[in-house]
Amino acid sequence: MSHIPLRVPLRDTPHVYGAVTRILHWLMAALILWQFLGMGLRAIYGRQDWLAPFVGSHAPVGAALFVLVILRILWALANRRTRPAHGDGWQGRAAAAGHGLLYLLMLAIPSLGLLRAWGSERGLTLFGAQIFAPKSPPVEWTAALAGALHGELAWLLLAVVAGHVAMVGVHQAMWRDGTLKRMAGRR
Ligand code: HEM
């Protein structure tokens, strides 16, 4: 059997993010984009039948994102000494703060959605399995908390994601320091 060189290591190194981090990053990026596409269309067009695939998949996709972000945080902690550094000075500190905010929002938003589902009179059934039984009467504070924060924090996340993408563009076009290659390049 011929030897196929593994171009991307499994774990993170000081030069590149490894395969596990990349899969988590791009899979979550795609699923988060799906959530925003659906909710964005719903915000523009209101409740429409043709939006059913988006609305119907919102809770299962959100629950999957909750599991993925937990795995991602654990993996980041396990790789914290070996992954690419943010760099020194204000730029490094700003990047670290931006990434910290992304993690915080990616954890808080699905947690709030799940908390509301836990307290609701409908409960939560995913892929045919009951995750939360219906509550009677429904828990008021979970609905109030998620009602106040879930959508607002989600739109904030969209703005932070836009900033994140814009900064990758600045790194590529102005500073030309190969930042994108760490998450998308070969090595
Ligand atoms: C990272 C994951 C998630 C993202 C990015 C996200 C994003 C959003 C956005 C942008 C809205 C629209 C808010 C508005 O209309 O102003 C929304 C609404 C909603 N989401 Fe999520 N969501 C996520 C996870 C979840 C989960 C896990 C659940 C439930 C299990 C959930 C349940 C809901 C419900 C019921 C609404 C409609 C009520 C409301 O606007 O607060 N979401 N979500």
Tab-separated table of C-alpha atoms and ligand atoms in Angstrom:
chain	number	residue	atom	x	y	z
A	1	MET	CA	0.000	0.000	0.000
A	2	SER	CA	1.461	3.345	-0.999
A	3	HIS	CA	2.082	5.855	1.754
A	4	ILE	CA	-0.181	8.908	1.566
A	5	PRO	CA	1.385	11.808	3.469
A	6	LEU	CA	-1.000	13.331	6.002
A	7	ARG	CA	-0.799	17.027	5.219
A	8	VAL	CA	-2.906	18.291	8.070
A	9	PRO	CA	-2.115	16.911	11.537
A	10	LEU	CA	-4.969	15.668	13.704
A	11	ARG	CA	-4.139	17.975	16.616
A	12	ASP	CA	-3.347	21.680	16.476
A	13	THR	CA	0.279	22.798	16.142
A	14	PRO	CA	1.761	26.282	16.709
A	15	HIS	CA	1.608	26.785	12.897
A	16	VAL	CA	-1.768	25.342	11.866
A	17	TYR	CA	-5.070	24.190	13.271
A	18	GLY	CA	-5.416	20.408	13.027
A	19	ALA	CA	-8.077	18.314	11.287
A	20	VAL	CA	-10.406	18.014	14.304
A	21	THR	CA	-10.465	21.780	14.901
A	22	ARG	CA	-11.053	22.411	11.178
A	23	ILE	CA	-13.971	19.976	10.948
A	24	LEU	CA	-15.576	21.552	14.031
A	25	HIS	CA	-14.959	25.080	12.708
A	26	TRP	CA	-16.361	24.604	9.186
A	27	LEU	CA	-19.224	22.322	10.198
A	28	MET	CA	-20.361	24.824	12.829
A	29	ALA	CA	-19.903	27.724	10.390
A	30	ALA	CA	-22.202	25.974	7.880
A	31	LEU	CA	-24.860	25.114	10.491
A	32	ILE	CA	-24.804	28.623	12.013
A	33	LEU	CA	-25.183	30.067	8.511
A	34	TRP	CA	-28.206	27.794	7.980
A	35	GLN	CA	-29.771	29.098	11.225
A	36	PHE	CA	-29.276	32.713	10.161
A	37	LEU	CA	-30.480	32.088	6.618
A	38	GLY	CA	-33.738	30.607	7.920
A	39	MET	CA	-34.332	33.140	10.676
A	40	GLY	CA	-33.288	36.014	8.393
A	41	LEU	CA	-35.805	34.918	5.745
A	42	ARG	CA	-38.455	34.527	8.454
A	43	ALA	CA	-37.711	38.031	9.734
A	44	ILE	CA	-38.094	39.424	6.200
A	45	TYR	CA	-41.073	37.407	4.906
A	46	GLY	CA	-42.844	36.400	8.143
A	47	ARG	CA	-44.274	32.932	8.710
A	48	GLN	CA	-44.564	31.315	5.262
A	49	ASP	CA	-45.133	27.684	4.283
A	50	TRP	CA	-42.030	27.602	2.107
A	51	LEU	CA	-39.916	28.449	5.168
A	52	ALA	CA	-40.976	25.183	6.879
A	53	PRO	CA	-37.621	23.395	6.226
A	54	PHE	CA	-35.776	26.209	7.995
A	55	VAL	CA	-38.217	26.643	10.860
A	56	GLY	CA	-38.636	22.869	11.309
A	57	SER	CA	-34.884	22.249	11.440
A	58	HIS	CA	-34.083	25.197	13.722
A	59	ALA	CA	-34.281	23.328	17.046
A	60	PRO	CA	-32.495	20.098	15.899
A	61	VAL	CA	-29.729	22.065	14.162
A	62	GLY	CA	-29.460	24.330	17.222
A	63	ALA	CA	-29.237	21.299	19.528
A	64	ALA	CA	-26.505	19.827	17.301
A	65	LEU	CA	-24.657	23.158	17.556
A	66	PHE	CA	-24.933	22.974	21.347
A	67	VAL	CA	-23.248	19.535	21.370
A	68	LEU	CA	-20.634	20.676	18.827
A	69	VAL	CA	-19.694	23.808	20.791
A	70	ILE	CA	-19.166	21.737	23.960
A	71	LEU	CA	-16.867	19.392	22.003
A	72	ARG	CA	-15.131	22.395	20.476
A	73	ILE	CA	-14.474	24.048	23.843
A	74	LEU	CA	-13.103	20.775	25.268
A	75	TRP	CA	-10.898	20.312	22.190
A	76	ALA	CA	-9.661	23.927	22.402
A	77	LEU	CA	-8.749	23.390	26.065
A	78	ALA	CA	-6.946	20.133	25.246
A	79	ASN	CA	-4.960	21.944	22.518
A	80	ARG	CA	-4.467	25.272	24.274
A	81	ARG	CA	-0.698	24.918	24.627
A	82	THR	CA	-0.080	23.778	21.059
A	83	ARG	CA	-2.453	25.830	18.888
A	84	PRO	CA	-1.406	28.965	16.934
A	85	ALA	CA	-0.885	31.948	19.267
A	86	HIS	CA	-2.921	35.136	18.914
A	87	GLY	CA	0.232	37.243	18.901
A	88	ASP	CA	1.433	40.142	21.035
A	89	GLY	CA	0.189	43.694	21.384
A	90	TRP	CA	-3.297	45.111	20.964
A	91	GLN	CA	-3.992	43.142	17.802
A	92	GLY	CA	-3.354	39.838	19.556
A	93	ARG	CA	-5.469	40.882	22.528
A	94	ALA	CA	-8.303	42.025	20.239
A	95	ALA	CA	-8.220	38.695	18.347
A	96	ALA	CA	-8.288	36.735	21.637
A	97	ALA	CA	-11.201	38.832	22.922
A	98	GLY	CA	-13.109	38.421	19.639
A	99	HIS	CA	-12.644	34.646	19.681
A	100	GLY	CA	-13.661	34.512	23.352
A	101	LEU	CA	-16.862	36.414	22.539
A	102	LEU	CA	-17.605	34.016	19.660
A	103	TYR	CA	-17.277	31.022	21.999
A	104	LEU	CA	-19.439	32.692	24.649
A	105	LEU	CA	-22.238	33.486	22.177
A	106	MET	CA	-22.044	30.084	20.462
A	107	LEU	CA	-22.596	28.512	23.890
A	108	ALA	CA	-25.199	30.936	25.280
A	109	ILE	CA	-27.551	31.076	22.252
A	110	PRO	CA	-28.370	27.350	21.890
A	111	SER	CA	-28.369	26.988	25.712
A	112	LEU	CA	-31.117	29.608	25.921
A	113	GLY	CA	-33.091	27.913	23.134
A	114	LEU	CA	-32.836	24.556	24.910
A	115	LEU	CA	-33.709	26.097	28.288
A	116	ARG	CA	-36.884	27.568	26.830
A	117	ALA	CA	-37.775	24.222	25.244
A	118	TRP	CA	-37.186	22.516	28.636
A	119	GLY	CA	-39.689	24.827	30.324
A	120	SER	CA	-42.261	24.877	27.547
A	121	GLU	CA	-45.643	23.182	27.370
A	122	ARG	CA	-44.554	21.519	24.118
A	123	GLY	CA	-41.309	20.003	25.453
A	124	LEU	CA	-38.703	18.915	22.935
A	125	THR	CA	-38.609	15.850	20.687
A	126	LEU	CA	-35.617	15.461	18.391
A	127	PHE	CA	-35.309	12.755	15.742
A	128	GLY	CA	-38.218	10.892	17.341
A	129	ALA	CA	-36.674	10.893	20.845
A	130	GLN	CA	-38.217	12.909	23.636
A	131	ILE	CA	-35.515	15.153	25.091
A	132	PHE	CA	-37.741	17.260	27.377
A	133	ALA	CA	-41.252	16.257	28.474
A	134	PRO	CA	-43.985	18.897	28.104
A	135	LYS	CA	-44.392	21.042	31.253
A	136	SER	CA	-47.796	21.894	32.606
A	137	PRO	CA	-47.958	24.662	33.566
A	138	PRO	CA	-45.006	25.962	31.488
A	139	VAL	CA	-42.050	27.532	33.334
A	140	GLU	CA	-42.422	31.273	32.946
A	141	TRP	CA	-38.892	32.481	33.673
A	142	THR	CA	-37.269	30.264	31.023
A	143	ALA	CA	-39.618	31.648	28.375
A	144	ALA	CA	-38.998	35.210	29.584
A	145	LEU	CA	-35.211	34.801	29.689
A	146	ALA	CA	-34.953	33.203	26.256
A	147	GLY	CA	-37.555	35.607	24.862
A	148	ALA	CA	-35.400	38.526	25.988
A	149	LEU	CA	-32.002	37.167	24.973
A	150	HIS	CA	-32.048	34.312	22.425
A	151	GLY	CA	-32.791	36.357	19.302
A	152	GLU	CA	-30.864	39.449	20.445
A	153	LEU	CA	-27.686	37.513	21.231
A	154	ALA	CA	-28.093	35.597	17.972
A	155	TRP	CA	-28.121	38.830	15.928
A	156	LEU	CA	-25.118	40.004	17.946
A	157	LEU	CA	-23.391	36.747	16.988
A	158	LEU	CA	-24.141	37.493	13.326
A	159	ALA	CA	-22.429	40.892	13.716
A	160	VAL	CA	-19.404	39.340	15.480
A	161	VAL	CA	-19.174	36.646	12.764
A	162	ALA	CA	-19.214	39.410	10.133
A	163	GLY	CA	-16.366	41.144	12.009
A	164	HIS	CA	-14.486	37.837	12.237
A	165	VAL	CA	-14.766	37.294	8.463
A	166	ALA	CA	-13.793	40.932	7.775
A	167	MET	CA	-10.682	40.585	9.953
A	168	VAL	CA	-9.628	37.445	8.050
A	169	GLY	CA	-9.948	39.605	4.909
A	170	VAL	CA	-7.700	42.282	6.479
A	171	HIS	CA	-5.124	39.631	7.435
A	172	GLN	CA	-5.171	38.262	3.882
A	173	ALA	CA	-5.264	41.461	1.847
A	174	MET	CA	-3.328	43.932	4.004
A	175	TRP	CA	-1.085	42.090	6.418
A	176	ARG	CA	-0.562	39.009	4.208
A	177	ASP	CA	0.389	36.864	7.208
A	178	GLY	CA	-1.274	33.621	6.069
A	179	THR	CA	-3.910	33.572	8.816
A	180	LEU	CA	-6.539	31.856	6.631
A	181	LYS	CA	-4.084	29.070	5.781
A	182	ARG	CA	-4.034	28.002	9.429
A	183	MET	CA	-7.706	26.998	9.205
A	184	ALA	CA	-8.074	26.277	5.488
A	185	GLY	CA	-4.628	25.729	3.941
A	186	ARG	CA	-2.539	22.611	3.584
A	187	ARG	CA	0.303	23.424	6.032
B	1	HEM	C1	-26.341	28.434	17.619
B	1	HEM	C2	-27.604	28.041	17.576
B	1	HEM	C3	-28.742	28.959	17.285
B	1	HEM	C4	-28.766	30.129	16.566
B	1	HEM	C5	-27.629	30.827	15.825
B	1	HEM	C6	-30.145	30.635	16.636
B	1	HEM	C7	-30.575	31.806	16.039
B	1	HEM	C8	-31.849	32.307	16.104
B	1	HEM	C9	-32.304	33.536	15.501
B	1	HEM	C10	-31.437	34.506	14.684
B	1	HEM	C11	-33.620	33.678	15.783
B	1	HEM	C12	-34.546	34.811	15.313
B	1	HEM	C13	-34.710	35.863	16.366
B	1	HEM	C14	-35.660	36.976	15.869
B	1	HEM	O1	-36.648	36.642	15.219
B	1	HEM	O2	-35.338	38.143	16.114
B	1	HEM	C15	-34.013	32.519	16.557
B	1	HEM	C16	-35.317	32.275	17.025
B	1	HEM	C17	-35.717	31.133	17.694
B	1	HEM	N1	-34.906	30.080	18.090
B	1	HEM	FE1	-32.926	29.921	17.758
B	1	HEM	N2	-30.902	29.758	17.371
B	1	HEM	C18	-30.097	28.723	17.786
B	1	HEM	C19	-30.456	27.631	18.559
B	1	HEM	C20	-31.762	27.345	18.983
B	1	HEM	C21	-32.170	26.183	19.750
B	1	HEM	C22	-31.228	25.092	20.262
B	1	HEM	C23	-33.514	26.286	19.933
B	1	HEM	C24	-34.488	25.330	20.634
B	1	HEM	C25	-34.195	24.128	21.017
B	1	HEM	C26	-33.957	27.513	19.307
B	1	HEM	C27	-35.266	27.959	19.292
B	1	HEM	C28	-35.694	29.149	18.731
B	1	HEM	C29	-37.068	29.625	18.747
B	1	HEM	C30	-38.275	28.908	19.377
B	1	HEM	C31	-37.077	30.864	18.096
B	1	HEM	C32	-38.288	31.778	17.844
B	1	HEM	C33	-38.564	32.652	19.032
B	1	HEM	C34	-37.542	33.761	19.195
B	1	HEM	O3	-37.310	34.533	18.243
B	1	HEM	O4	-36.959	33.899	20.296
B	1	HEM	N3	-32.865	28.132	18.740
B	1	HEM	N4	-32.926	31.717	16.747
